[in-house]
Structure formats: structure tokens, C-alpha cells
Coordinates of C-alpha atoms and ligand atoms in Angstrom, one line a residue:
M1 CA 78.5 93.1 143.0
P2 CA 77.9 92.3 139.3
K3 CA 80.8 90.8 137.4
P4 CA 82.8 93.3 135.3
T5 CA 82.6 93.0 131.6
I6 CA 85.5 93.2 129.1
V7 CA 84.5 93.7 125.4
C8 CA 87.0 92.4 123.0
V9 CA 86.6 93.6 119.4
C10 CA 87.8 91.9 116.2
G11 CA 86.8 92.2 112.6
T12 CA 89.4 90.9 110.1
R13 CA 91.5 87.8 109.7
P14 CA 94.7 89.1 111.4
D15 CA 93.1 90.9 114.4
T16 CA 90.9 87.8 115.0
I17 CA 93.8 85.4 115.0
K18 CA 95.7 87.7 117.4
M19 CA 92.8 88.4 119.7
A20 CA 91.6 84.8 120.0
P21 CA 94.4 83.8 122.5
V22 CA 93.5 86.9 124.6
V23 CA 89.8 86.0 124.7
L24 CA 90.6 82.4 125.6
A25 CA 93.0 83.6 128.3
L26 CA 90.3 85.9 129.8
R27 CA 87.7 83.2 129.6
Q28 CA 89.7 81.0 131.9
F29 CA 88.7 83.4 134.5
S30 CA 85.0 83.6 133.7
D31 CA 84.2 83.4 137.4
L32 CA 85.7 86.8 137.8
V33 CA 84.9 88.6 134.5
D34 CA 82.5 88.3 131.6
T35 CA 84.4 88.5 128.3
V36 CA 82.3 89.4 125.3
L37 CA 83.7 88.9 121.8
V38 CA 82.3 91.5 119.4
S39 CA 83.1 91.1 115.7
T40 CA 82.4 94.0 113.3
G41 CA 82.4 91.5 110.5
Q42 CA 84.7 93.8 108.5
H43 CA 85.8 90.5 106.8
R44 CA 83.4 87.7 106.3
E45 CA 84.8 84.3 105.1
M46 CA 88.3 85.1 106.2
L47 CA 87.1 86.1 109.7
D48 CA 84.9 83.0 110.0
Q49 CA 87.9 80.9 109.0
A50 CA 90.0 82.6 111.7
L51 CA 87.5 82.1 114.4
A52 CA 86.9 78.5 113.4
A53 CA 90.6 77.7 113.9
F54 CA 90.1 78.4 117.6
G55 CA 86.7 76.8 117.8
M56 CA 85.2 80.2 118.6
R57 CA 82.2 82.2 117.6
A58 CA 81.6 85.9 118.2
D59 CA 79.0 86.7 120.8
V60 CA 77.9 89.7 118.7
D61 CA 78.5 89.9 114.9
L62 CA 77.8 93.2 113.4
G63 CA 78.1 91.8 109.9
I64 CA 79.2 95.1 108.2
M65 CA 81.1 93.8 105.2
T66 CA 80.0 94.8 101.8
H67 CA 82.0 93.9 98.6
G68 CA 84.3 96.6 97.5
Q69 CA 83.7 98.6 100.7
T70 CA 85.3 102.0 101.2
L71 CA 87.3 102.9 104.3
A72 CA 84.6 105.4 105.2
Q73 CA 81.9 102.8 104.9
V74 CA 83.7 100.4 107.2
T75 CA 84.3 103.2 109.7
S76 CA 80.8 104.5 109.8
R77 CA 79.1 101.1 109.9
A78 CA 81.5 99.8 112.5
I79 CA 81.2 102.8 114.8
E80 CA 77.5 102.7 115.0
G81 CA 77.5 99.0 115.6
I82 CA 80.2 99.0 118.3
D83 CA 78.6 102.0 120.0
A84 CA 75.3 100.2 120.3
V85 CA 77.0 97.2 121.9
L86 CA 78.9 99.4 124.4
A87 CA 75.7 101.1 125.3
E88 CA 74.0 97.8 126.0
R89 CA 76.8 95.9 127.7
Q90 CA 78.4 98.8 129.7
P91 CA 81.8 97.2 129.8
Q92 CA 84.6 98.2 132.2
W93 CA 87.2 97.7 129.4
V94 CA 87.3 97.6 125.6
V95 CA 90.2 95.6 124.0
A96 CA 91.3 95.4 120.4
Q97 CA 94.4 94.5 118.5
G98 CA 96.6 96.0 115.8
D99 CA 95.9 98.6 113.2
T100 CA 92.8 97.7 111.2
T101 CA 89.8 100.0 110.8
T102 CA 87.9 97.8 113.2
T103 CA 90.7 98.4 115.8
F104 CA 90.7 102.2 115.3
V105 CA 86.9 102.4 115.5
A106 CA 86.8 100.3 118.6
S107 CA 89.2 102.7 120.4
L108 CA 87.2 105.7 119.2
A109 CA 83.8 104.2 120.2
A110 CA 85.3 103.4 123.7
F111 CA 86.7 107.0 124.0
Y112 CA 83.3 108.5 123.2
R113 CA 81.7 106.4 125.9
R114 CA 84.6 107.1 128.3
I115 CA 85.4 103.5 128.7
P116 CA 89.1 102.7 129.0
F117 CA 90.6 101.0 126.0
A118 CA 93.5 98.5 126.0
H119 CA 95.6 98.2 122.8
V120 CA 97.1 94.9 121.9
E121 CA 100.1 95.1 119.6
A122 CA 100.6 98.8 120.5
G123 CA 103.5 101.0 119.4
L124 CA 104.3 99.6 115.9
R125 CA 105.4 102.5 113.7
T126 CA 106.8 103.4 110.4
D127 CA 108.0 106.9 109.7
S128 CA 105.2 107.7 107.3
L129 CA 101.6 108.4 108.2
T130 CA 100.5 107.1 104.8
N131 CA 102.5 103.9 104.6
P132 CA 101.1 101.5 105.3
F133 CA 97.7 103.1 104.4
P134 CA 95.6 103.5 106.4
E135 CA 97.1 101.3 109.1
E136 CA 99.8 103.7 110.2
M137 CA 97.1 106.3 110.9
N138 CA 94.9 103.7 112.6
R139 CA 97.5 102.6 115.1
R140 CA 98.7 106.1 115.8
V141 CA 95.3 107.5 116.5
T142 CA 94.4 104.3 118.5
G143 CA 97.5 104.9 120.6
I144 CA 96.3 108.4 121.6
L145 CA 93.0 106.9 122.8
T146 CA 94.5 104.0 124.7
S147 CA 94.6 103.7 128.5
V148 CA 96.8 100.6 128.6
H149 CA 99.3 99.7 125.9
F150 CA 100.5 96.2 125.2
P151 CA 103.6 96.7 122.9
P152 CA 104.7 93.3 121.6
T153 CA 108.5 94.1 121.6
S154 CA 110.9 96.4 123.4
R155 CA 111.2 98.3 120.2
A156 CA 107.5 99.0 120.0
A157 CA 107.6 100.0 123.7
E158 CA 110.4 102.4 122.9
N159 CA 108.3 104.0 120.2
L160 CA 105.6 104.7 122.7
R161 CA 108.0 106.0 125.3
R162 CA 109.3 108.5 122.6
E163 CA 105.7 109.6 122.1
G164 CA 105.4 110.3 125.8
V165 CA 103.5 107.2 126.9
P166 CA 104.4 106.7 130.6
D167 CA 105.9 103.3 131.5
E168 CA 103.1 102.7 134.1
I169 CA 100.6 102.2 131.3
S170 CA 102.7 100.2 128.9
V171 CA 103.6 96.5 129.3
T172 CA 105.7 94.6 126.8
T173 CA 104.1 91.3 126.2
G174 CA 105.4 89.6 123.1
N175 CA 103.1 89.2 120.1
T176 CA 99.8 87.3 120.7
G177 CA 100.2 86.0 117.1
I178 CA 103.0 83.7 118.4
D179 CA 100.6 82.5 121.1
A180 CA 98.1 81.7 118.3
L181 CA 100.7 79.9 116.3
L182 CA 101.8 77.7 119.2
R183 CA 98.2 76.7 119.8
M184 CA 97.7 75.3 116.3
V185 CA 97.7 71.6 115.5
V186 CA 99.5 71.8 112.2
P187 CA 98.4 69.2 109.5
E188 CA 101.3 67.2 108.0
D189 CA 102.0 66.6 104.3
I190 CA 99.1 68.5 102.8
W191 CA 101.2 70.8 100.5
F192 CA 102.7 69.2 97.5
P193 CA 104.5 66.4 99.4
E194 CA 105.8 65.0 96.1
H195 CA 107.4 68.3 94.9
Q196 CA 111.2 68.2 95.2
G197 CA 112.2 71.7 94.1
P198 CA 111.9 75.1 95.9
L199 CA 108.5 76.1 97.0
L200 CA 107.8 79.8 97.3
L201 CA 105.0 81.1 99.5
V202 CA 103.7 84.4 98.2
T203 CA 101.0 86.7 99.7
T204 CA 100.2 90.3 98.8
H205 CA 97.2 92.3 99.7
R206 CA 98.2 95.8 101.0
R207 CA 96.4 98.8 99.6
E208 CA 99.6 100.6 98.8
N209 CA 100.6 97.6 96.6
W210 CA 97.4 97.5 94.6
G211 CA 97.9 98.0 90.8
E212 CA 101.4 98.7 89.5
P213 CA 103.4 97.4 92.6
Q214 CA 101.5 94.1 92.4
R215 CA 102.2 93.9 88.7
G216 CA 105.9 94.3 89.6
I217 CA 105.6 91.4 92.1
A218 CA 104.0 89.2 89.5
A219 CA 106.7 90.1 86.9
A220 CA 109.3 89.2 89.5
L221 CA 107.7 85.8 90.1
R222 CA 107.7 85.1 86.3
N223 CA 111.4 85.9 86.2
I224 CA 112.2 83.8 89.2
L225 CA 110.3 80.8 88.0
A226 CA 111.9 81.1 84.5
A227 CA 115.3 80.9 86.2
Q228 CA 114.2 78.1 88.5
P229 CA 112.2 75.6 86.3
D230 CA 111.8 73.2 89.3
A231 CA 110.3 75.8 91.6
L232 CA 106.7 76.2 92.4
A233 CA 105.0 79.4 93.7
I234 CA 101.9 79.0 96.0
V235 CA 99.9 82.2 96.1
P236 CA 97.0 82.2 98.6
M237 CA 94.8 84.9 97.2
H238 CA 93.2 87.4 99.6
K239 CA 89.4 87.7 99.1
N240 CA 89.6 91.3 98.0
P241 CA 88.5 91.4 94.4
M242 CA 91.1 94.1 93.6
V243 CA 93.9 91.7 94.6
R244 CA 92.4 88.6 93.0
E245 CA 91.6 90.0 89.6
L246 CA 95.2 91.3 89.2
L247 CA 96.8 88.0 90.4
Q248 CA 94.5 86.0 88.2
S249 CA 95.2 88.0 85.1
E250 CA 99.0 88.2 85.7
L251 CA 99.7 84.7 87.0
G252 CA 96.5 82.6 86.4
E253 CA 97.9 80.7 83.4
H254 CA 101.5 80.2 84.7
P255 CA 102.3 76.5 84.9
Q256 CA 104.6 76.9 88.0
V257 CA 102.1 79.1 89.9
R258 CA 99.2 77.8 92.1
L259 CA 96.7 80.5 92.9
V260 CA 94.7 79.2 95.8
D261 CA 91.8 80.5 98.0
P262 CA 93.0 81.5 101.4
P263 CA 93.8 78.4 103.4
D264 CA 92.4 78.0 106.9
Y265 CA 94.8 79.2 109.5
P266 CA 96.2 75.8 110.5
E267 CA 96.7 74.9 106.8
F268 CA 98.4 78.2 106.2
V269 CA 100.7 77.5 109.1
A270 CA 101.5 74.2 107.5
L271 CA 102.4 76.0 104.3
M272 CA 104.8 78.3 106.1
K273 CA 106.4 75.2 107.6
R274 CA 106.6 73.5 104.3
C275 CA 107.8 76.3 102.0
T276 CA 111.4 77.2 101.1
L277 CA 111.0 80.9 101.6
V278 CA 108.3 83.6 101.9
L279 CA 107.6 86.6 99.8
T280 CA 105.0 88.7 101.5
D281 CA 103.6 92.2 102.3
S282 CA 101.6 90.8 105.2
G283 CA 102.3 92.0 108.7
G284 CA 101.4 88.8 110.5
V285 CA 103.3 86.6 108.1
Q286 CA 106.4 88.6 108.8
E287 CA 106.0 87.7 112.5
E288 CA 105.1 84.1 112.1
A289 CA 107.5 82.7 109.4
P290 CA 110.7 83.2 111.5
S291 CA 109.2 80.6 114.0
F292 CA 109.8 78.1 111.2
G293 CA 113.2 79.3 110.2
K294 CA 111.9 80.6 106.8
P295 CA 113.7 83.6 105.2
I296 CA 111.2 86.4 104.4
L297 CA 111.5 88.9 101.6
V298 CA 109.2 91.8 102.5
L299 CA 107.4 93.2 99.5
R300 CA 107.1 96.7 100.9
E301 CA 109.0 100.0 101.1
T302 CA 108.7 100.2 104.9
T303 CA 108.0 97.9 107.7
E304 CA 106.8 98.5 111.2
R305 CA 108.3 95.1 112.1
P306 CA 112.0 95.9 112.0
E307 CA 112.9 93.2 114.5
G308 CA 113.0 90.5 111.8
V309 CA 115.3 92.7 109.7
T310 CA 117.6 93.3 112.6
A311 CA 117.6 89.6 113.5
G312 CA 118.5 88.9 109.9
V313 CA 115.5 86.7 109.1
S314 CA 113.7 89.2 106.9
K315 CA 114.8 91.7 104.3
L316 CA 112.9 94.7 102.8
V317 CA 112.9 94.3 99.0
G318 CA 110.0 96.5 97.9
T319 CA 108.1 95.8 94.7
D320 CA 110.7 96.5 92.0
P321 CA 110.8 93.3 89.9
E322 CA 114.6 93.4 89.5
V323 CA 115.3 93.7 93.2
I324 CA 112.8 91.0 94.1
T325 CA 114.2 88.6 91.4
R326 CA 117.8 89.3 92.4
E327 CA 117.2 88.8 96.2
T328 CA 115.1 85.7 95.7
L329 CA 117.5 84.0 93.3
A330 CA 120.4 84.8 95.7
L331 CA 118.6 82.8 98.4
L332 CA 117.7 79.9 96.1
T333 CA 121.1 79.6 94.6
N334 CA 123.5 80.4 97.4
P335 CA 123.2 78.0 100.4
D336 CA 125.2 80.3 102.6
A337 CA 122.9 83.2 102.0
Y338 CA 119.9 81.0 102.7
T339 CA 121.3 79.5 105.9
A340 CA 122.2 83.0 107.2
M341 CA 118.5 84.0 107.0
A342 CA 117.0 80.7 108.1
N343 CA 117.3 81.6 111.7
T344 CA 114.8 79.8 113.9
R345 CA 114.7 82.2 116.9
S346 CA 111.6 84.3 116.8
P347 CA 112.1 88.0 117.8
Y348 CA 108.4 88.4 118.2
G349 CA 107.3 86.5 121.2
D350 CA 107.4 83.5 123.6
G351 CA 103.8 82.4 123.5
R352 CA 102.8 84.0 126.8
A353 CA 101.6 87.4 125.6
S354 CA 97.9 86.8 126.1
D355 CA 98.6 85.5 129.6
R356 CA 100.5 88.7 130.4
I357 CA 97.6 90.8 129.0
R358 CA 95.0 88.8 131.0
R359 CA 96.9 89.5 134.2
V360 CA 97.3 93.2 133.6
L361 CA 93.6 93.6 132.8
L362 CA 92.5 91.6 135.8
G363 CA 94.8 93.6 137.9
R364 CA 93.3 96.8 136.5
L365 CA 89.9 95.5 137.5
G366 CA 91.1 95.2 141.1
F367 CA 91.8 91.4 141.2
E368 CA 94.9 90.2 142.8
T369 CA 97.3 88.9 140.2
P370 CA 101.0 88.0 140.4
E371 CA 103.4 90.6 139.1
V372 CA 103.7 90.6 135.3
E373 CA 107.2 89.9 134.0
P374 CA 107.4 91.9 130.7
W375 CA 108.7 90.0 127.7
T376 CA 112.2 91.0 126.7
Ligands
LIG401 C1 92.0 94.7 105.9 C2 92.8 95.7 106.8 C3 94.3 95.5 106.7 C4 94.6 94.1 106.9 C5 93.8 93.1 106.1 C6 94.1 91.7 106.4 C7 91.8 97.9 107.1 C8 91.6 99.3 106.5 N1 92.5 97.1 106.3 O1 92.3 95.0 104.6 O2 94.9 96.3 107.6 O3 96.0 93.9 106.6 O4 92.4 93.4 106.3 O5 93.6 90.8 105.5 O6 91.3 97.6 108.1 N2 86.6 90.5 101.3 C9 85.8 89.4 101.2 N3 85.7 88.4 102.2 C10 86.5 88.5 103.3 C11 87.4 89.6 103.4 C12 87.4 90.6 102.4 O7 85.0 89.3 100.2 O8 86.5 87.6 104.1 C13 86.6 91.5 100.2 C14 85.4 92.4 100.2 O9 85.0 92.7 98.9 C15 85.9 93.7 101.0 C16 87.3 93.7 100.5 O10 87.7 92.4 100.4 O11 85.1 94.8 100.6 C17 88.2 94.6 101.3 O12 88.2 94.3 102.7 P1 88.7 95.4 103.8 O13 88.6 94.8 105.1 O14 88.1 96.7 103.5 O15 90.2 95.5 103.4 P2 91.4 94.5 103.3 O16 92.2 94.9 102.1 O17 90.9 93.2 103.5
LIG402 N1 96.7 83.7 107.0 C1 95.8 82.6 106.8 N2 95.5 82.2 105.5 C2 96.0 82.9 104.4 C3 96.9 84.0 104.6 C4 97.2 84.4 105.9 O1 95.3 82.1 107.8 O2 95.7 82.5 103.3 C5 97.0 84.2 108.4 C6 98.5 84.3 108.7 O3 99.0 83.1 109.2 C7 98.5 85.4 109.7 C8 97.3 86.3 109.2 O4 96.5 85.5 108.5 O5 98.2 85.0 111.0 C9 97.8 87.5 108.4 O6 96.7 88.1 107.8 P1 96.9 89.1 106.6 O7 98.1 88.8 105.9 O8 95.6 89.1 105.9 O9 96.9 90.5 107.4 P2 98.1 91.4 108.0 O10 98.8 90.6 109.0 O11 99.0 91.9 106.9 O12 97.4 92.6 108.6

């Protein structure tokens, strides 16, 4: 009998980082199953960086990215490309992670070809279909098209249960992003080793923050840095020109700001380890920074990652400059407030998520695997 094939799909920086451990876990069983990594190439440099961090290459790269691409362009180019791969490879399963357009399109392409789809990082929800945009729609629609759900936390599992997903097709795994983090060899002393004062790590790229909200974030940074003359803000700039132009015009000349190109993943992890605190609208960074005991101020109105807020390691501060300034200065000037948030226990995973996923998928293909203990 020919070996079954699992097609894993990625396309952007975060879904690549979080799919890499799953692909590596499946490839340990290459005598049983062929694992094909398909990249839509929705991102280019940032995706290549992410793959390089794991010493991986895509087996198929659809190379769809264009500069200033619209959501409709990404969707239409990706679905044609993925569909052609599915037609050629005839996989038994398609797997993708998270809430990007690549993920949503992978689930739709699998559905059209009646191939079961497994969703990694399933069940994250906010209460608004349009926030984050378009990710909340992407993950909800993907959820409808999914045959096996891998929620990262019990909260995400509960969201799925509320939507009527039966427990038999939902396994709580922990987040594969923590598996990725634990695999990295983190370089030492590469980020301003001589700098004594506070070091703020700032990232912002979300569509709903483009324009005015990001101007608010920049204004807050100027206020914070004026009040803390020995502080430095490191701002890795996403490759999106919309984001870069605004950050460069608002903060490019500031003597306490370092606008940098996106560091490779291991270097970015080193930066999370090195910084004093994190200001971010990123999903992945909200999950990773608690592993290093760094307080996180979330530059968004809603979060689908409430576990960090509940655990007290992150706080939703939105994009109002006054609120961001107040909350950041409170952490920088009040050691008790800082210590209360610098909790090192990650509520997001134990580093074994991809192994759980691998076991469930092999089990679904009919191979004998030990019982999977869900992550709690
Ligand atoms: C995408 C995801 C978002 C995720 C983010 C992670 C969607 C709709 N959005 O948003 O959920 O949080 O990735 O970073 O799936 N660009 C480059 N080089 C790159 C990457 C991007 O030049 O390596 C530029 C291109 O001009 C591209 C633009 O950024 O057109 C936007 O990329 P796109 O993937 O459409 O949106 P993101 O904002 O990156
Ligand atoms: N990251 C990185 N370099 C950077 C910024 C982020 O390697 O300059 C990593 C980060 O550690 C996390 C992922 O990229 O694993 C998050 O990606 P992003 O913030 O672009 O997307 P989101 O998680 O918000 O969808």
C-alpha cells in the first residue's frame, strides 16, 4: 500500500514558525507517512527567515506575494495554487495553523476536494467578527471546515465546545509556538549589552491599527521616552510598507528609538529575553514573552489570547497614547507593579504540542499510537 501523504500549509512568518515543529514531528515518522510542506509565499523575506530558523525549506513554494497585496489577491492566488498541489499530491490530510489568509484558504481548498483538514491553534476567538480583521473571520470559517481541531488551551477548547464541536474531534495540545521557542538556540549579548536603562521591545503590524491607532502608539512612545531619558525602544519593523512608512515618519529621527528590520527568529527571541517589557499587537509575541517573564502591554482593543491577561502577565491597553503612557510608566517606575507582571509560567504550552498533534494525525491514519494526554 502506498504511504499516506499529509500536506502542511504555511505562508506567513507566524504560521511558519508554528507549523515548523509539527512538520518536524511528522517527519520523524517518514517511514509511515510522507509530509509535504507547501508554502503559499504570502510573505517572502519574513517567511524565508522563519523557515531558515528551523533549517527547513518548503517542498512547494507558490510564491504568491506581491507588494501592497489585497486580501482578495492573496485569497485568489493562494486557492488556485493550493488546489493544484492537492490535485497532484492527493493527500489524506491537510494541516494548517492559525488565522492567516493562507490558513483559511488551505481549509477551503481541502474542503472543495473533500480532504479532511486539521486546524492547529483552533478555537481562538474574540467577540467581534471584524476585530482582528480579517483574522477573526479566517479562524471562524476555518473552524467550520475542520475535521480535527487542535485548540492550544482549555479556553480555546471551551470556545469550540460552545460552538458545538464534539469533544471526539478536539484535542487540547498547548501552542506549537512554545515548541518552536524551546527549539531555538538563543544568541547571547547581541542586543545593546552596554545599555543600562530600560529597554522596550515594540512591535505593531495589525491592519486594524494602521494609520491613526499606530500614530497613537508612536505618540505614546515619545511620551514614555521623554519621561525616561535612559530608556531605549527597539522597534522591529514589519515588512509591510504601510507599517514601515508610518513608523519611519513618526519615530525615525528619535534618538531613543531604534527602528530595525525584522530580526531572524532566534535573534528576536534573544530580544524578548533581553528587554525590560514588551508593547505589541502581535498574537505570537503575546504567547512567547511570558516564557521569559516579560510583562506585555497589548496594543489592541480585544485579544483572542486572554490566558495571559488572566495569568496577570499581559494587559490590554489599546492604542490611546495616554493609556499606553500611563501603563508603561507604571511598570517602569513601580517595582511592585513590574514584579507582579513578570511571572515566568507560560499559560500557553509545555513544548509538546506538535508531538500530540503528530500522534493524533497518525492515529487518524490508522497507525497505532499511545493515547494522547491533552495539555491542561
Ligand atoms: C499577515 C496576516 C496576519 C499576520 C501577519 C504576520 C493575513 C490577512 N494577515 O499580515 O494575520 O498577523 O501576516 O506578520 O493573512 N511584505 C513584504 N515581505 C514579507 C512580508 C510582507 O514585503 O516578507 C509586505 C508586502 O508588501 C505585502 C504586505 O507586506 O503585500 C502585506 O502582507 P500580508 O501578508 O498581506 O499582510 P500582513 O499585514 O503581513
Ligand atoms: N518575530 C520574528 N521577528 C520579528 C518579529 C516577530 O521572528 O521581527 C516572530 C515572533 O517571535 C513570533 C512571530 O514572529 O514567533 C509573530 O509574528 P507576527 O507578529 O508577525 O504575527 P502574529 O503572531 O501577530 O500573527
